[in-house]
Every structure is written in C-alpha cells, then in structure tokens.
Amino acid sequence: MTQTEPRAADLFTAERLALARRAAAAAGLDALLVTPGADLRYLTGYHALATERLTCLVVPAEGDPFLVVPALEKPAAQASPAGNLGIEITGFGETDDAYRLIARRLPPNTRLFAVDNHMWAEKLLAFQAALPGAQPGLAGDVLSVLRMRKSPAEVAALRRAGAAIDRVHRRIGEWLRPGRTEREVARDVAAAILDAGHATADFVIVGSGPNGASPHHEVSDRVIRAGDPVVVDIGGTTPDGYCSDSTRTYAVGEPPAAFRELYDVLLRAQTAQTEAVRPGVTAEELDAVGRDLITAAGYGEHFVHRTGHGIGMETHEEPYIVAGSTRPLAAGMAFSVEPGIYLPGTFGARVEDIVICTEDGGERLNLTGRDLVVLPG
Ligand code: ZN
Ligand code: ZN
C-alpha cells in the first residue's frame, strides 16, 4: 500500500451528510429519514441492527442532521464512525415515542419527507401518523445517485474486497473435485471467504453440470462428476461494509467439447464488455456489446439476465447494466460485468468481474485468470 492509498478511516466523512442534505433540498424534500441498512451505514458508518425499536438518522433540508437511537444503543452508536461526525446522537427511553420526538424537531411546515427504500412498513406508518400534514416519498432516488459514484476511499475499499474474494477463487482446487457434493464444497468456500478477510460470507453458488444452467442455483446435494463444468459465484462483505462478488466457471476434468465452444464465446463477450467500459457509454450500450456477440454466436436466447449490477455497500445497487437503461456510465461507478450462457439441462457458464469506470476506461477489481481452469478430474 502506498502512502497516498486511501484508508478505511477516510470512508465515513461529514461530507457525505452534507451532500445528502443538499441533494434532499434540491429534490424539494424537507427531510430524509434513514433507518438501519446500507443507506444509514453509507451516510454515517453506523452498522445498526434493524429491530422493532426505532433507530433513525434525520437529515433535514435546513439545519443539522441528527441520529435518534434507543438509549440502550447510544454507546454503540457513539463508538461507531457516526460518533466522529460531529452530529448529535439522541437516546430515547423505553416509554418515549421516538416518532413524535422526531416529528416535533422537524420544521412545522414539513410537507414532504423521504424514507429509505427498505424502511419497515410499521415504521413508515408510524411516521405518517406522527406527521399528519406531510407526504412520504422514497429517499432512494436521492441517495442512490450519491452512492453510485464511489470516492477514492470507496474504490480502495472495493479493491480490498475484490482482492479478498480473489484469494478464495485461487484456492478452489483445494475443495472442488469429483465425488464431493456442491454443499460440501460450498461449506469450505464459505469458511474461506471469512478467512480471506470478509466479515460475512453473503452467498456461495456452486452449480455443477446441469445445475450451472440455473443462474441463481445456490447449492444442492448433487455429487460432482468428472467432466462437469462448475459455476462458482461467491461474495462477502468486508469489515468496513463493502461487498465482493466474483464468478469463475471451472471444469473438473476435461469438459465436453461443446462446453469449450460455449465458454470461448462467453469469454470473448466478457472481455469485450470490460474493455468497452468508459464514461459516456450507456448501461444499455454496454449490455449490447456482450449480448450482440453472444447472439451472433447462436446463444442469444441462453443469455437470460442483464449484464450486471452496481456494487458498494450492497451487492446489488445502482447502476444496473441492463437493456433499456440509458444511464451513461461515469467515473467512479462500480458494477459487475457478468454475462452468462445457460443451456437448460446440460450446463452453463458465467464469468464475473467487478469493474470501476475511470476516466481512462474500466479497471477490473477481480484479477484471477479468466481462461477456463481445468481442475484434476
Ligand atoms: Zn456474482
Ligand atoms: Zn453479481
């Protein structure tokens, strides 16, 4: 790591709150109300558990943001990065009405408040009851625009996450071999995801043989056989809250010739797409770069999903790389490039890298080889 490499301590800055406040004001919102989840963690660094008690960051369009938490959780909130932001952290008692407490602190002419997209319905209804003159909206439109373009500190965090999941892929030969079930392999992979430096192992897909033709197959008790192609799609979240996600397709022993043909097409598509990343290219244009190539090779109907999804403090977030999205890519965006080809009942393949859009083009954060790895069968 060089001296200029951003550190985890640079992640959670008061600047994010200031940008959120300005964005809320520009959108005509009187306040943002953000309960535990990725938005709260993004804005404050506070990784709070969502429970029946209210924890809520209030970002008024005018005035200072403040965080309301159950009194018993105030020490935890203060010990989190939120404690270094210079914002007020207010604890409420077990018999207090936290919704009224917040409503009383908002300006009396509050007309439009926006809640995080994943706020529990019971909390939204309680806010509506406490703010009878105001209309609710979704904060996601405002916050996703901020979250979509990563700061240098966030890019560094995603790079660390990418390196961690790469370490797991490099060890796959320790676990993936004929005679073992997908579930046995996945259990070892999940442990390795933690060993590699993640705080949680979020998903492990091991799709062997025909199961590889189901893109969101997780695991089963199918026994892996010699000659099987195996799709391994894995990811976790690092201690500072950033996600990894990378897919490699392996062969356990020499695969059928038809699989090699399919894989060559897929790899050409994925390579063309990662090389096409640059500011100004739209999401749908990037999708088409791979889809056209796969379609020309005769596999178009078997590429059954979008090219990719944004990634940051959630594994799936904006921008989605999908037909119909005219959103132009911009420097700082982070997203997956993961075309796949799936032949039902036979086999499938997917190759996935996280790519950062920079001024000079795409930077891949997953650096393990993409040529087909044939493990001992
Ligand atoms: Zn994935
Ligand atoms: Zn993905």
mmCIF file of C-alpha atoms and ligand atoms in Angstrom:
data_model
loop_
_atom_site.group_PDB
_atom_site.id
_atom_site.type_symbol
_atom_site.label_atom_id
_atom_site.label_comp_id
_atom_site.label_asym_id
_atom_site.label_seq_id
_atom_site.Cartn_x
_atom_site.Cartn_y
_atom_site.Cartn_z
ATOM 1 C CA MET A 1 0.000 0.000 0.000
ATOM 2 C CA THR A 2 1.366 3.397 -0.960
ATOM 3 C CA GLN A 3 1.214 6.462 1.229
ATOM 4 C CA THR A 4 -1.468 8.001 -0.927
ATOM 5 C CA GLU A 5 -3.717 4.925 -0.826
ATOM 6 C CA PRO A 6 -6.968 5.983 0.914
ATOM 7 C CA ARG A 7 -7.565 4.307 4.264
ATOM 8 C CA ALA A 8 -10.732 2.864 5.801
ATOM 9 C CA ALA A 9 -10.754 5.851 8.168
ATOM 10 C CA ASP A 10 -11.353 8.110 5.147
ATOM 11 C CA LEU A 11 -14.598 6.322 4.283
ATOM 12 C CA PHE A 12 -17.133 7.938 6.555
ATOM 13 C CA THR A 13 -16.855 11.694 6.341
ATOM 14 C CA ALA A 14 -19.219 14.516 7.234
ATOM 15 C CA GLU A 15 -19.096 15.423 3.546
ATOM 16 C CA ARG A 16 -21.470 12.564 2.725
ATOM 17 C CA LEU A 17 -24.102 14.007 5.067
ATOM 18 C CA ALA A 18 -23.637 17.468 3.609
ATOM 19 C CA LEU A 19 -24.087 16.102 0.076
ATOM 20 C CA ALA A 20 -27.199 14.185 1.149
ATOM 21 C CA ARG A 21 -28.674 17.331 2.720
ATOM 22 C CA ARG A 22 -28.026 19.359 -0.437
ATOM 23 C CA ALA A 23 -29.447 16.610 -2.651
ATOM 24 C CA ALA A 24 -32.582 16.404 -0.496
ATOM 25 C CA ALA A 25 -33.047 20.175 -0.694
ATOM 26 C CA ALA A 26 -32.521 20.138 -4.462
ATOM 27 C CA ALA A 27 -35.188 17.429 -4.778
ATOM 28 C CA GLY A 28 -37.677 19.533 -2.831
ATOM 29 C CA LEU A 29 -37.684 17.226 0.192
ATOM 30 C CA ASP A 30 -37.980 18.664 3.709
ATOM 31 C CA ALA A 31 -36.139 15.783 5.373
ATOM 32 C CA LEU A 32 -34.622 12.354 4.829
ATOM 33 C CA LEU A 33 -35.439 9.681 7.429
ATOM 34 C CA VAL A 34 -32.980 6.807 7.281
ATOM 35 C CA THR A 35 -33.346 3.629 9.355
ATOM 36 C CA PRO A 36 -30.755 0.797 9.684
ATOM 37 C CA GLY A 37 -29.434 -0.571 6.414
ATOM 38 C CA ALA A 38 -26.949 0.282 3.716
ATOM 39 C CA ASP A 39 -28.097 3.926 3.411
ATOM 40 C CA LEU A 40 -27.543 4.555 7.137
ATOM 41 C CA ARG A 41 -24.183 2.831 7.032
ATOM 42 C CA TYR A 42 -23.179 4.801 3.940
ATOM 43 C CA LEU A 43 -24.111 8.131 5.494
ATOM 44 C CA THR A 44 -22.698 7.551 8.998
ATOM 45 C CA GLY A 45 -20.674 4.325 9.157
ATOM 46 C CA TYR A 46 -23.142 3.072 11.782
ATOM 47 C CA HIS A 47 -23.910 -0.610 11.173
ATOM 48 C CA ALA A 48 -27.065 -0.857 13.275
ATOM 49 C CA LEU A 49 -29.352 -3.826 13.548
ATOM 50 C CA ALA A 50 -32.910 -3.237 12.333
ATOM 51 C CA THR A 51 -35.224 -4.093 15.218
ATOM 52 C CA GLU A 52 -38.682 -3.114 16.453
ATOM 53 C CA ARG A 53 -37.131 -0.135 18.273
ATOM 54 C CA LEU A 54 -36.549 2.923 16.082
ATOM 55 C CA THR A 55 -33.060 3.958 15.034
ATOM 56 C CA CYS A 56 -33.247 6.852 12.587
ATOM 57 C CA LEU A 57 -30.901 9.359 11.020
ATOM 58 C CA VAL A 58 -32.744 12.590 10.316
ATOM 59 C CA VAL A 59 -31.314 14.798 7.569
ATOM 60 C CA PRO A 60 -33.383 17.985 7.373
ATOM 61 C CA ALA A 61 -33.035 20.074 4.216
ATOM 62 C CA GLU A 62 -32.431 23.049 6.525
ATOM 63 C CA GLY A 63 -30.434 22.542 9.703
ATOM 64 C CA ASP A 64 -28.166 19.927 11.158
ATOM 65 C CA PRO A 65 -28.608 16.172 10.799
ATOM 66 C CA PHE A 66 -29.114 14.142 13.979
ATOM 67 C CA LEU A 67 -29.313 10.491 14.906
ATOM 68 C CA VAL A 68 -32.061 9.127 17.161
ATOM 69 C CA VAL A 69 -31.386 5.768 18.817
ATOM 70 C CA PRO A 70 -32.761 3.720 21.704
ATOM 71 C CA ALA A 71 -30.912 4.915 24.846
ATOM 72 C CA LEU A 72 -29.520 1.432 25.396
ATOM 73 C CA GLU A 73 -27.870 1.553 21.947
ATOM 74 C CA LYS A 74 -26.401 5.043 22.319
ATOM 75 C CA PRO A 75 -22.966 3.773 23.429
ATOM 76 C CA ALA A 76 -22.790 1.532 20.340
ATOM 77 C CA ALA A 77 -23.792 4.403 18.052
ATOM 78 C CA GLN A 78 -21.193 6.690 19.607
ATOM 79 C CA ALA A 79 -18.481 4.042 19.288
ATOM 80 C CA SER A 80 -19.241 3.665 15.546
ATOM 81 C CA PRO A 81 -17.835 6.056 12.920
ATOM 82 C CA ALA A 82 -21.065 8.077 13.458
ATOM 83 C CA GLY A 83 -19.543 9.208 16.765
ATOM 84 C CA ASN A 84 -16.812 11.076 14.859
ATOM 85 C CA LEU A 85 -19.106 13.001 12.515
ATOM 86 C CA GLY A 86 -19.897 15.804 14.936
ATOM 87 C CA ILE A 87 -23.638 15.113 14.800
ATOM 88 C CA GLU A 88 -25.976 14.957 17.773
ATOM 89 C CA ILE A 89 -26.840 11.422 18.863
ATOM 90 C CA THR A 90 -30.038 11.378 20.947
ATOM 91 C CA GLY A 91 -31.109 8.392 23.015
ATOM 92 C CA PHE A 92 -34.775 7.820 23.861
ATOM 93 C CA GLY A 93 -36.198 5.790 26.740
ATOM 94 C CA GLU A 94 -38.304 2.649 26.557
ATOM 95 C CA THR A 95 -41.549 4.570 27.171
ATOM 96 C CA ASP A 96 -40.806 7.543 24.879
ATOM 97 C CA ASP A 97 -42.491 7.929 21.490
ATOM 98 C CA ALA A 98 -39.474 8.270 19.186
ATOM 99 C CA TYR A 99 -41.641 9.122 16.168
ATOM 100 C CA ARG A 100 -43.239 12.111 17.907
ATOM 101 C CA LEU A 101 -39.824 13.130 19.214
ATOM 102 C CA ILE A 102 -38.558 13.341 15.623
ATOM 103 C CA ALA A 103 -41.752 14.953 14.290
ATOM 104 C CA ARG A 104 -41.501 17.734 16.915
ATOM 105 C CA ARG A 105 -37.968 18.534 15.781
ATOM 106 C CA LEU A 106 -38.858 18.885 12.099
ATOM 107 C CA PRO A 107 -40.000 22.309 10.866
ATOM 108 C CA PRO A 108 -43.758 22.790 11.394
ATOM 109 C CA ASN A 109 -44.261 23.344 7.668
ATOM 110 C CA THR A 110 -42.799 19.944 6.738
ATOM 111 C CA ARG A 111 -44.687 18.796 3.616
ATOM 112 C CA LEU A 112 -42.565 16.071 2.082
ATOM 113 C CA PHE A 113 -40.352 13.610 3.929
ATOM 114 C CA ALA A 114 -38.466 10.782 2.229
ATOM 115 C CA VAL A 115 -37.720 7.449 3.871
ATOM 116 C CA ASP A 116 -35.045 4.909 2.977
ATOM 117 C CA ASN A 117 -36.407 2.374 0.488
ATOM 118 C CA HIS A 118 -36.095 -0.516 2.937
ATOM 119 C CA MET A 119 -37.762 1.122 5.949
ATOM 120 C CA TRP A 120 -40.115 -1.329 7.651
ATOM 121 C CA ALA A 121 -43.766 -0.624 6.807
ATOM 122 C CA GLU A 122 -44.679 -0.343 10.506
ATOM 123 C CA LYS A 123 -42.123 2.454 10.909
ATOM 124 C CA LEU A 124 -43.313 4.328 7.824
ATOM 125 C CA LEU A 125 -46.910 4.142 9.069
ATOM 126 C CA ALA A 126 -45.812 5.432 12.494
ATOM 127 C CA PHE A 127 -44.042 8.388 10.845
ATOM 128 C CA GLN A 128 -47.148 9.137 8.776
ATOM 129 C CA ALA A 129 -49.237 9.159 11.949
ATOM 130 C CA ALA A 130 -46.727 11.475 13.672
ATOM 131 C CA LEU A 131 -46.574 13.822 10.630
ATOM 132 C CA PRO A 132 -50.231 14.020 9.570
ATOM 133 C CA GLY A 133 -49.757 17.046 7.295
ATOM 134 C CA ALA A 134 -46.839 15.607 5.345
ATOM 135 C CA GLN A 135 -46.489 13.221 2.408
ATOM 136 C CA PRO A 136 -43.933 10.397 2.367
ATOM 137 C CA GLY A 137 -41.605 9.653 -0.518
ATOM 138 C CA LEU A 138 -38.616 7.432 -1.216
ATOM 139 C CA ALA A 139 -35.087 8.577 -0.364
ATOM 140 C CA GLY A 140 -33.573 6.015 -2.707
ATOM 141 C CA ASP A 141 -33.709 8.274 -5.742
ATOM 142 C CA VAL A 142 -31.612 10.886 -3.958
ATOM 143 C CA LEU A 143 -29.254 8.537 -2.115
ATOM 144 C CA SER A 144 -28.585 6.095 -4.960
ATOM 145 C CA VAL A 145 -27.212 8.949 -7.073
ATOM 146 C CA LEU A 146 -24.702 9.702 -4.295
ATOM 147 C CA ARG A 147 -23.873 6.070 -3.609
ATOM 148 C CA MET A 148 -23.425 5.190 -7.276
ATOM 149 C CA ARG A 149 -20.216 7.158 -7.775
ATOM 150 C CA LYS A 150 -17.532 5.934 -5.426
ATOM 151 C CA SER A 151 -14.961 8.158 -3.735
ATOM 152 C CA PRO A 152 -11.280 7.160 -3.928
ATOM 153 C CA ALA A 153 -11.604 5.722 -0.397
ATOM 154 C CA GLU A 154 -14.560 3.614 -1.520
ATOM 155 C CA VAL A 155 -12.738 2.399 -4.630
ATOM 156 C CA ALA A 156 -9.870 1.356 -2.350
ATOM 157 C CA ALA A 157 -12.350 -0.485 -0.104
ATOM 158 C CA LEU A 158 -13.854 -2.294 -3.105
ATOM 159 C CA ARG A 159 -10.350 -3.139 -4.317
ATOM 160 C CA ARG A 160 -9.614 -4.754 -0.926
ATOM 161 C CA ALA A 161 -12.897 -6.691 -1.168
ATOM 162 C CA GLY A 162 -12.028 -7.815 -4.702
ATOM 163 C CA ALA A 163 -8.585 -8.994 -3.635
ATOM 164 C CA ALA A 164 -10.139 -10.934 -0.751
ATOM 165 C CA ILE A 165 -12.593 -12.846 -2.958
ATOM 166 C CA ASP A 166 -9.812 -13.476 -5.497
ATOM 167 C CA ARG A 167 -7.850 -15.243 -2.746
ATOM 168 C CA VAL A 168 -10.779 -17.639 -2.329
ATOM 169 C CA HIS A 169 -11.037 -18.382 -6.073
ATOM 170 C CA ARG A 170 -7.296 -19.086 -6.180
ATOM 171 C CA ARG A 171 -7.807 -21.847 -3.581
ATOM 172 C CA ILE A 172 -10.763 -23.530 -5.332
ATOM 173 C CA GLY A 173 -8.706 -26.597 -6.276
ATOM 174 C CA GLU A 174 -8.456 -27.472 -2.575
ATOM 175 C CA TRP A 175 -12.177 -28.193 -2.431
ATOM 176 C CA LEU A 176 -13.651 -28.690 -5.887
ATOM 177 C CA ARG A 177 -13.202 -32.265 -7.061
ATOM 178 C CA PRO A 178 -15.274 -35.227 -8.243
ATOM 179 C CA GLY A 179 -17.089 -37.236 -5.577
ATOM 180 C CA ARG A 180 -17.900 -34.237 -3.359
ATOM 181 C CA THR A 181 -21.332 -32.623 -3.214
ATOM 182 C CA GLU A 182 -21.939 -28.983 -4.086
ATOM 183 C CA ARG A 183 -22.967 -28.437 -0.470
ATOM 184 C CA GLU A 184 -19.675 -29.814 0.887
ATOM 185 C CA VAL A 185 -17.689 -27.608 -1.464
ATOM 186 C CA ALA A 186 -19.796 -24.560 -0.565
ATOM 187 C CA ARG A 187 -19.247 -25.088 3.156
ATOM 188 C CA ASP A 188 -15.467 -24.989 2.664
ATOM 189 C CA VAL A 189 -15.735 -21.979 0.352
ATOM 190 C CA ALA A 190 -17.850 -20.072 2.898
ATOM 191 C CA ALA A 191 -15.223 -20.657 5.588
ATOM 192 C CA ALA A 192 -12.505 -19.468 3.192
ATOM 193 C CA ILE A 193 -14.472 -16.284 2.416
ATOM 194 C CA LEU A 194 -14.230 -15.419 6.126
ATOM 195 C CA ASP A 195 -10.569 -16.485 6.309
ATOM 196 C CA ALA A 196 -9.810 -14.167 3.370
ATOM 197 C CA GLY A 197 -10.830 -11.125 5.386
ATOM 198 C CA HIS A 198 -14.596 -10.757 4.960
ATOM 199 C CA ALA A 199 -16.826 -10.138 7.991
ATOM 200 C CA THR A 200 -19.632 -12.180 6.413
ATOM 201 C CA ALA A 201 -19.934 -14.741 3.614
ATOM 202 C CA ASP A 202 -23.024 -13.438 1.814
ATOM 203 C CA PHE A 203 -23.599 -16.079 -0.850
ATOM 204 C CA VAL A 204 -21.979 -19.168 -2.309
ATOM 205 C CA ILE A 205 -23.253 -20.596 -5.580
ATOM 206 C CA VAL A 206 -21.764 -23.912 -6.669
ATOM 207 C CA GLY A 207 -23.646 -25.019 -9.785
ATOM 208 C CA SER A 208 -22.246 -28.242 -11.185
ATOM 209 C CA GLY A 209 -23.182 -29.839 -14.505
ATOM 210 C CA PRO A 210 -26.858 -29.114 -15.327
ATOM 211 C CA ASN A 211 -27.222 -27.024 -12.145
ATOM 212 C CA GLY A 212 -24.847 -24.492 -13.710
ATOM 213 C CA ALA A 213 -27.601 -23.723 -16.215
ATOM 214 C CA SER A 214 -29.703 -22.132 -13.452
ATOM 215 C CA PRO A 215 -28.136 -18.707 -12.838
ATOM 216 C CA HIS A 216 -29.291 -18.372 -9.212
ATOM 217 C CA HIS A 217 -28.939 -22.002 -8.230
ATOM 218 C CA GLU A 218 -27.247 -21.982 -4.823
ATOM 219 C CA VAL A 219 -26.132 -25.453 -3.803
ATOM 220 C CA SER A 220 -27.580 -28.967 -3.725
ATOM 221 C CA ASP A 221 -26.559 -32.447 -2.699
ATOM 222 C CA ARG A 222 -25.597 -33.292 -6.280
ATOM 223 C CA VAL A 223 -22.295 -35.150 -6.389
ATOM 224 C CA ILE A 224 -19.779 -33.505 -8.711
ATOM 225 C CA ARG A 225 -18.618 -35.792 -11.528
ATOM 226 C CA ALA A 226 -15.512 -35.865 -13.686
ATOM 227 C CA GLY A 227 -16.011 -33.680 -16.755
ATOM 228 C CA ASP A 228 -18.521 -31.331 -15.058
ATOM 229 C CA PRO A 229 -18.321 -27.618 -15.681
ATOM 230 C CA VAL A 230 -18.982 -25.861 -12.344
ATOM 231 C CA VAL A 231 -20.141 -22.255 -11.909
ATOM 232 C CA VAL A 232 -18.758 -20.768 -8.669
ATOM 233 C CA ASP A 233 -20.226 -17.339 -7.809
ATOM 234 C CA ILE A 234 -19.196 -16.036 -4.397
ATOM 235 C CA GLY A 235 -19.150 -12.873 -2.341
ATOM 236 C CA GLY A 236 -18.972 -11.366 1.103
ATOM 237 C CA THR A 237 -18.852 -8.086 2.981
ATOM 238 C CA THR A 238 -15.630 -6.700 4.434
ATOM 239 C CA PRO A 239 -15.479 -5.283 7.988
ATOM 240 C CA ASP A 240 -15.803 -1.730 6.641
ATOM 241 C CA GLY A 241 -19.027 -2.663 4.827
ATOM 242 C CA TYR A 242 -18.009 -3.065 1.184
ATOM 243 C CA CYS A 243 -19.043 -6.086 -0.877
ATOM 244 C CA SER A 244 -17.235 -8.527 -3.125
ATOM 245 C CA ASP A 245 -18.790 -10.605 -5.919
ATOM 246 C CA SER A 246 -16.917 -12.690 -8.473
ATOM 247 C CA THR A 247 -17.774 -15.681 -10.633
ATOM 248 C CA ARG A 248 -15.473 -18.155 -12.273
ATOM 249 C CA THR A 249 -16.544 -21.270 -14.125
ATOM 250 C CA TYR A 250 -14.276 -24.253 -13.665
ATOM 251 C CA ALA A 251 -14.107 -27.668 -15.273
ATOM 252 C CA VAL A 252 -13.440 -30.695 -13.078
ATOM 253 C CA GLY A 253 -11.581 -32.830 -15.569
ATOM 254 C CA GLU A 254 -11.817 -32.255 -19.340
ATOM 255 C CA PRO A 255 -15.299 -30.889 -20.153
ATOM 256 C CA PRO A 256 -17.344 -31.727 -23.296
ATOM 257 C CA ALA A 257 -16.133 -30.014 -26.486
ATOM 258 C CA ALA A 258 -19.482 -28.185 -26.719
ATOM 259 C CA PHE A 259 -18.754 -26.574 -23.384
ATOM 260 C CA ARG A 260 -15.389 -25.260 -24.508
ATOM 261 C CA GLU A 261 -17.070 -23.698 -27.549
ATOM 262 C CA LEU A 262 -19.656 -22.008 -25.353
ATOM 263 C CA TYR A 263 -17.028 -20.816 -22.889
ATOM 264 C CA ASP A 264 -14.903 -19.261 -25.639
ATOM 265 C CA VAL A 265 -17.879 -17.205 -26.822
ATOM 266 C CA LEU A 266 -18.658 -16.142 -23.257
ATOM 267 C CA LEU A 267 -15.102 -15.103 -22.554
ATOM 268 C CA ARG A 268 -14.942 -13.029 -25.737
ATOM 269 C CA ALA A 269 -18.159 -11.279 -24.705
ATOM 270 C CA GLN A 270 -16.997 -10.593 -21.146
ATOM 271 C CA THR A 271 -13.625 -9.320 -22.377
ATOM 272 C CA ALA A 272 -15.236 -7.051 -24.984
ATOM 273 C CA GLN A 273 -17.565 -5.646 -22.327
ATOM 274 C CA THR A 274 -14.885 -4.916 -19.719
ATOM 275 C CA GLU A 275 -12.825 -3.236 -22.432
ATOM 276 C CA ALA A 276 -15.810 -1.128 -23.570
ATOM 277 C CA VAL A 277 -16.272 0.496 -20.148
ATOM 278 C CA ARG A 278 -15.673 4.234 -20.221
ATOM 279 C CA PRO A 279 -17.512 7.402 -19.216
ATOM 280 C CA GLY A 280 -20.401 8.282 -21.504
ATOM 281 C CA VAL A 281 -21.171 4.749 -22.704
ATOM 282 C CA THR A 282 -24.722 3.986 -21.585
ATOM 283 C CA ALA A 283 -25.680 0.971 -19.489
ATOM 284 C CA GLU A 284 -27.716 -0.481 -22.371
ATOM 285 C CA GLU A 285 -24.853 0.012 -24.833
ATOM 286 C CA LEU A 286 -22.526 -1.913 -22.526
ATOM 287 C CA ASP A 287 -25.097 -4.680 -22.208
ATOM 288 C CA ALA A 288 -25.404 -4.850 -26.000
ATOM 289 C CA VAL A 289 -21.623 -5.194 -26.508
ATOM 290 C CA GLY A 290 -21.749 -8.658 -24.946
ATOM 291 C CA ARG A 291 -25.272 -9.626 -25.930
ATOM 292 C CA ASP A 292 -24.718 -8.947 -29.646
ATOM 293 C CA LEU A 293 -21.594 -11.086 -29.647
ATOM 294 C CA ILE A 294 -23.329 -13.947 -27.825
ATOM 295 C CA THR A 295 -26.361 -13.667 -30.110
ATOM 296 C CA ALA A 296 -24.186 -13.724 -33.238
ATOM 297 C CA ALA A 297 -22.655 -16.986 -31.997
ATOM 298 C CA GLY A 298 -26.144 -18.501 -31.695
ATOM 299 C CA TYR A 299 -26.517 -18.396 -27.904
ATOM 300 C CA GLY A 300 -28.629 -15.231 -27.599
ATOM 301 C CA GLU A 301 -31.706 -16.929 -26.122
ATOM 302 C CA HIS A 302 -29.482 -18.538 -23.469
ATOM 303 C CA PHE A 303 -28.144 -15.261 -22.013
ATOM 304 C CA VAL A 304 -31.183 -14.820 -19.807
ATOM 305 C CA HIS A 305 -30.172 -11.968 -17.489
ATOM 306 C CA ARG A 306 -28.803 -8.430 -17.551
ATOM 307 C CA THR A 307 -25.057 -7.886 -17.832
ATOM 308 C CA GLY A 308 -24.525 -6.613 -14.310
ATOM 309 C CA HIS A 309 -25.360 -4.576 -11.249
ATOM 310 C CA GLY A 310 -23.742 -1.800 -9.275
ATOM 311 C CA ILE A 311 -21.939 -2.776 -6.078
ATOM 312 C CA GLY A 312 -20.791 -0.940 -2.983
ATOM 313 C CA MET A 313 -22.295 -1.269 0.472
ATOM 314 C CA GLU A 314 -24.881 -3.570 -1.109
ATOM 315 C CA THR A 315 -24.117 -6.384 -3.532
ATOM 316 C CA HIS A 316 -26.871 -5.175 -5.850
ATOM 317 C CA GLU A 317 -27.394 -1.434 -6.226
ATOM 318 C CA GLU A 318 -27.445 1.190 -8.985
ATOM 319 C CA PRO A 319 -26.319 1.309 -11.746
ATOM 320 C CA TYR A 320 -27.877 -1.752 -13.351
ATOM 321 C CA ILE A 321 -26.263 -2.702 -16.668
ATOM 322 C CA VAL A 322 -29.406 -3.665 -18.497
ATOM 323 C CA ALA A 323 -31.192 -3.168 -21.827
ATOM 324 C CA GLY A 324 -33.460 -0.138 -21.618
ATOM 325 C CA SER A 325 -31.206 1.848 -19.267
ATOM 326 C CA THR A 326 -29.929 4.962 -20.998
ATOM 327 C CA ARG A 327 -27.917 5.956 -17.909
ATOM 328 C CA PRO A 328 -24.429 6.996 -19.032
ATOM 329 C CA LEU A 329 -21.525 5.452 -17.157
ATOM 330 C CA ALA A 330 -19.449 7.954 -15.175
ATOM 331 C CA ALA A 331 -16.081 7.868 -13.473
ATOM 332 C CA GLY A 332 -16.343 6.294 -10.012
ATOM 333 C CA MET A 333 -19.176 3.913 -10.841
ATOM 334 C CA ALA A 334 -18.585 0.329 -9.715
ATOM 335 C CA PHE A 335 -20.515 -2.575 -11.227
ATOM 336 C CA SER A 336 -20.292 -6.199 -12.244
ATOM 337 C CA VAL A 337 -19.761 -7.390 -15.807
ATOM 338 C CA GLU A 338 -21.142 -10.907 -15.721
ATOM 339 C CA PRO A 339 -22.561 -12.314 -18.934
ATOM 340 C CA GLY A 340 -23.623 -15.941 -18.801
ATOM 341 C CA ILE A 341 -24.781 -18.656 -21.197
ATOM 342 C CA TYR A 342 -27.085 -21.358 -19.876
ATOM 343 C CA LEU A 343 -28.177 -24.494 -21.726
ATOM 344 C CA PRO A 344 -31.072 -25.938 -19.697
ATOM 345 C CA GLY A 345 -30.488 -29.497 -18.541
ATOM 346 C CA THR A 346 -26.914 -29.519 -19.846
ATOM 347 C CA PHE A 347 -24.521 -26.932 -18.370
ATOM 348 C CA GLY A 348 -23.915 -23.236 -18.072
ATOM 349 C CA ALA A 349 -21.128 -20.723 -17.632
ATOM 350 C CA ARG A 350 -20.730 -17.234 -16.232
ATOM 351 C CA VAL A 351 -17.670 -15.026 -15.782
ATOM 352 C CA GLU A 352 -17.978 -12.053 -13.452
ATOM 353 C CA ASP A 353 -15.638 -9.235 -12.533
ATOM 354 C CA ILE A 354 -16.299 -6.034 -10.639
ATOM 355 C CA VAL A 355 -15.214 -3.103 -12.798
ATOM 356 C CA ILE A 356 -14.645 0.539 -11.851
ATOM 357 C CA CYS A 357 -15.350 3.102 -14.543
ATOM 358 C CA THR A 358 -12.415 5.523 -14.581
ATOM 359 C CA GLU A 359 -11.698 8.488 -16.845
ATOM 360 C CA ASP A 360 -9.358 6.202 -18.808
ATOM 361 C CA GLY A 361 -11.662 3.171 -19.088
ATOM 362 C CA GLY A 362 -12.566 0.182 -16.965
ATOM 363 C CA GLU A 363 -10.416 -1.102 -14.097
ATOM 364 C CA ARG A 364 -11.116 -4.717 -13.174
ATOM 365 C CA LEU A 365 -11.009 -5.399 -9.430
ATOM 366 C CA ASN A 366 -11.007 -9.188 -9.870
ATOM 367 C CA LEU A 367 -7.718 -10.354 -11.247
ATOM 368 C CA THR A 368 -7.808 -14.156 -11.214
ATOM 369 C CA GLY A 369 -7.388 -15.697 -14.662
ATOM 370 C CA ARG A 370 -10.450 -15.978 -16.868
ATOM 371 C CA ASP A 371 -9.229 -18.700 -19.209
ATOM 372 C CA LEU A 372 -11.001 -21.947 -18.403
ATOM 373 C CA VAL A 373 -9.310 -23.610 -15.427
ATOM 374 C CA VAL A 374 -9.435 -27.402 -15.742
ATOM 375 C CA LEU A 375 -9.012 -28.939 -12.289
ATOM 376 C CA PRO A 376 -7.931 -32.568 -11.813
ATOM 377 C CA GLY A 377 -10.917 -34.789 -12.658
HETATM 378 ZN ZN ZN B 1 -21.931 -12.928 -8.527
HETATM 379 ZN ZN ZN B 2 -23.004 -10.194 -9.401
#
